[in-house]
Amino acid sequence: MAVKIAPSLLAADFAHLADDVERVAPVVDWLHLDVMDGHFVPNLSFGIPVIEALRSVTDVYFDCHIMTTNPDVYLGELAKAGISLATMHIEAVPDPTRAMERTREQGLDFGLVINPGTPFDAVAPYVERCDVILVMSVEPGYGGQSFMPEVLPKVEAAREWVESHGLRADIQVDGGVTTENAQQITSAGATVLVAGTAVFRADDPPAAVEALRRAAETDE
Ligand code: DX5
Ligand code: ZN
């Protein structure tokens, strides 16, 4: 089964972002962009001008993981900056209907995210209107944390829901993904793996992407 690899730019070299993006772009499926506001999560990252600048160096699919309070406020500007997909936390938009509509109006793909402590049930009613369900495998805010295996049953629940309802949403997992756990995560049903540290802190990031892909697609 083909798995999408989405390196998270949070672990890249911020003094040479364009170089890092151009280096991995030929081998990645998506590029994962973590936007943080220091309020919904206890950290700041980067925002619209950086995304816009990166769009001028690549055509790759921009997967924008929005970790802000009121995640729909900047949708128009994020769309203009060149994102492809907006994912929002159900903890930030408990009723995501309007946010979903506004995302579609911008011509973007839409996804919902659940934190480690949030049950899959919180997003189940909306899966049919989502392109992606993102299951966080660390508390959002920082790269370099350890994968939480206790979220795997939620990945299975999401996969089971998608299949039993004949849906096509991707199941994405974000946080602490490595070549050691990639196979376990895709066996549980994930179709998109986000990896920051495992890609950009490796000596050879493109090779690290391919190693993750091989690990993820290996049969048990
Ligand atoms: C954390 C971010 C992640 C992070 C993953 O809030 O959502 O995308 O960059 O980094 P690693 O792969 O280092 O855990
Ligand atoms: Zn992320």
Coordinates of N, CA, C and O in Angstrom, one line a residue, residues 4-67:
K4 N 2.0 8.1 1.9 CA 2.6 9.5 1.6 C 3.5 9.9 2.7 O 3.2 9.7 3.9
I5 N 4.6 10.5 2.4 CA 5.6 11.0 3.4 C 5.5 12.5 3.3 O 5.7 13.1 2.2
A6 N 5.3 13.1 4.5 CA 5.1 14.6 4.6 C 6.1 15.1 5.6 O 5.8 15.3 6.8
P7 N 7.3 15.5 5.2 CA 8.3 16.1 6.1 C 7.8 17.4 6.7 O 7.2 18.2 6.0
S8 N 8.0 17.5 8.0 CA 7.6 18.8 8.7 C 8.8 19.7 8.7 O 9.9 19.4 9.3
L9 N 8.6 20.9 8.2 CA 9.6 21.9 8.0 C 10.1 22.5 9.4 O 11.1 23.2 9.4
L10 N 9.3 22.2 10.4 CA 9.7 22.7 11.8 C 11.1 22.3 12.2 O 11.7 22.9 13.0
A11 N 11.5 21.1 11.6 CA 12.9 20.6 12.0 C 13.9 21.0 11.0 O 15.1 20.6 11.1
A12 N 13.6 21.8 10.0 CA 14.5 22.2 9.0 C 15.4 23.4 9.5 O 15.2 23.9 10.6
D13 N 16.4 23.7 8.7 CA 17.3 24.8 9.0 C 16.6 26.1 8.6 O 16.6 26.5 7.4
F14 N 16.2 26.9 9.6 CA 15.4 28.1 9.3 C 16.2 29.2 8.6 O 15.7 30.1 8.0
A15 N 17.5 29.1 8.7 CA 18.4 30.1 8.0 C 18.5 29.7 6.5 O 19.0 30.5 5.7
H16 N 18.1 28.5 6.2 CA 18.3 28.0 4.8 C 17.1 27.2 4.4 O 17.2 26.1 3.8
L17 N 15.9 27.8 4.6 CA 14.6 27.0 4.4 C 14.5 26.6 2.9 O 14.1 25.5 2.6
A18 N 14.7 27.5 2.0 CA 14.5 27.2 0.6 C 15.4 26.1 0.2 O 15.0 25.2 -0.6
D19 N 16.7 26.1 0.7 CA 17.6 25.0 0.3 C 17.0 23.6 0.8 O 17.0 22.6 0.1
D20 N 16.6 23.6 2.0 CA 16.0 22.4 2.6 C 14.8 21.9 1.8 O 14.6 20.7 1.6
V21 N 13.9 22.8 1.5 CA 12.7 22.5 0.7 C 13.1 21.9 -0.6 O 12.6 20.9 -1.1
E22 N 14.0 22.6 -1.3 CA 14.3 22.2 -2.7 C 15.0 20.8 -2.7 O 14.9 20.0 -3.6
R23 N 15.7 20.6 -1.6 CA 16.5 19.3 -1.5 C 15.5 18.1 -1.4 O 15.7 17.1 -2.0
V24 N 14.5 18.3 -0.6 CA 13.6 17.1 -0.3 C 12.4 17.0 -1.3 O 11.8 16.0 -1.5
A25 N 12.1 18.2 -1.9 CA 10.8 18.3 -2.8 C 10.7 17.1 -3.8 O 9.6 16.6 -3.9
P26 N 11.8 16.8 -4.5 CA 11.6 15.7 -5.5 C 11.2 14.4 -5.0 O 10.7 13.5 -5.7
V27 N 11.4 14.1 -3.7 CA 11.1 12.8 -3.1 C 10.0 12.7 -2.2 O 9.6 11.7 -1.7
V28 N 9.4 13.9 -1.9 CA 8.3 13.9 -0.9 C 6.9 13.9 -1.6 O 6.8 14.2 -2.8
D29 N 5.9 13.5 -0.8 CA 4.5 13.6 -1.4 C 3.9 14.9 -1.0 O 3.4 15.6 -1.8
W30 N 4.0 15.3 0.3 CA 3.6 16.6 0.8 C 4.7 17.2 1.6 O 5.6 16.5 2.1
L31 N 4.6 18.5 1.8 CA 5.4 19.2 2.7 C 4.5 19.7 3.9 O 3.5 20.4 3.6
H32 N 4.8 19.4 5.1 CA 4.0 19.7 6.3 C 4.4 21.0 6.9 O 5.6 21.1 7.3
L33 N 3.5 21.9 7.0 CA 3.9 23.3 7.5 C 3.1 23.5 8.8 O 1.9 23.7 8.8
D34 N 3.8 23.6 9.9 CA 3.2 23.8 11.2 C 3.1 25.3 11.6 O 4.1 25.9 11.9
V35 N 1.9 25.8 11.5 CA 1.7 27.2 11.9 C 1.2 27.3 13.3 O 0.1 26.6 13.7
M36 N 1.9 28.0 14.2 CA 1.6 28.1 15.6 C 1.4 29.5 16.1 O 2.2 30.4 15.6
D37 N 0.6 29.7 17.0 CA 0.3 31.1 17.5 C 0.7 31.4 18.9 O 0.4 32.5 19.4
G38 N 1.3 30.5 19.6 CA 1.7 30.8 21.0 C 0.5 30.9 21.9 O 0.7 31.4 23.1
H39 N -0.6 30.5 21.5 CA -1.8 30.6 22.3 C -2.6 29.3 22.3 O -2.8 28.7 23.4
F40 N -2.9 28.7 21.2 CA -3.5 27.4 21.1 C -2.4 26.4 21.5 O -2.8 25.3 22.1
V41 N -1.2 26.6 21.1 CA -0.1 25.8 21.5 C 1.0 26.7 22.1 O 1.1 27.9 21.8
P42 N 1.8 26.2 23.0 CA 2.8 27.1 23.7 C 4.1 27.3 22.9 O 5.2 27.1 23.4
N43 N 3.9 27.6 21.6 CA 5.1 27.9 20.8 C 4.7 28.7 19.6 O 3.5 28.7 19.2
L44 N 5.7 29.4 19.0 CA 5.5 30.1 17.8 C 6.3 29.5 16.7 O 7.4 28.9 17.0
S45 N 5.8 29.5 15.5 CA 6.7 28.9 14.4 C 6.8 30.0 13.3 O 7.6 30.9 13.4
F46 N 6.1 29.8 12.2 CA 6.2 30.7 11.1 C 4.8 30.9 10.5 O 3.9 30.1 10.9
G47 N 4.6 31.8 9.6 CA 3.3 32.1 9.1 C 3.2 32.4 7.6 O 4.1 31.9 6.9
I48 N 2.3 33.3 7.3 CA 2.0 33.5 5.9 C 3.1 34.0 5.0 O 3.3 33.4 3.9
P49 N 3.9 35.0 5.4 CA 5.0 35.4 4.5 C 6.0 34.3 4.2 O 6.6 34.3 3.1
V50 N 6.3 33.5 5.2 CA 7.3 32.4 5.0 C 6.7 31.4 4.0 O 7.4 30.9 3.1
I51 N 5.4 31.1 4.2 CA 4.8 30.1 3.3 C 4.8 30.6 1.8 O 5.1 29.9 0.9
E52 N 4.4 31.9 1.7 CA 4.4 32.5 0.4 C 5.7 32.5 -0.3 O 5.9 32.2 -1.4
A53 N 6.8 32.8 0.5 CA 8.1 32.8 0.0 C 8.5 31.4 -0.5 O 9.1 31.2 -1.5
L54 N 8.1 30.4 0.3 CA 8.5 29.0 -0.1 C 7.7 28.5 -1.3 O 8.2 27.7 -2.1
R55 N 6.5 29.1 -1.5 CA 5.7 28.7 -2.7 C 6.4 29.1 -3.9 O 6.3 28.4 -5.0
S56 N 7.3 30.1 -3.9 CA 8.0 30.5 -5.1 C 9.1 29.6 -5.5 O 9.7 29.7 -6.5
V57 N 9.5 28.7 -4.6 CA 10.6 27.8 -4.9 C 10.1 26.3 -5.2 O 10.9 25.5 -5.6
T58 N 8.8 26.0 -5.0 CA 8.4 24.7 -5.2 C 6.9 24.6 -5.6 O 6.1 25.4 -5.1
D59 N 6.5 23.5 -6.3 CA 5.1 23.3 -6.6 C 4.6 22.2 -5.7 O 3.4 21.8 -5.9
V60 N 5.3 21.7 -4.8 CA 4.9 20.5 -3.9 C 3.6 20.9 -3.1 O 3.4 22.1 -2.8
Y61 N 2.9 19.9 -2.8 CA 1.6 20.0 -2.1 C 1.9 20.5 -0.7 O 2.7 19.8 0.1
F62 N 1.4 21.7 -0.3 CA 1.6 22.2 1.0 C 0.5 21.8 2.0 O -0.7 22.3 1.9
D63 N 0.8 21.0 2.9 CA -0.1 20.5 4.0 C 0.1 21.4 5.2 O 1.1 21.3 5.9
C64 N -0.9 22.3 5.4 CA -0.7 23.3 6.5 C -1.5 22.9 7.7 O -2.7 22.9 7.7
H65 N -0.7 22.6 8.8 CA -1.3 22.1 10.0 C -1.4 23.4 10.9 O -0.4 23.9 11.4
I66 N -2.7 23.8 11.1 CA -2.9 25.1 11.7 C -3.1 24.9 13.2 O -4.1 24.3 13.6
M67 N -2.2 25.3 14.0 CA -2.3 25.2 15.5 C -2.5 26.6 16.1 O -1.6 27.1 16.7

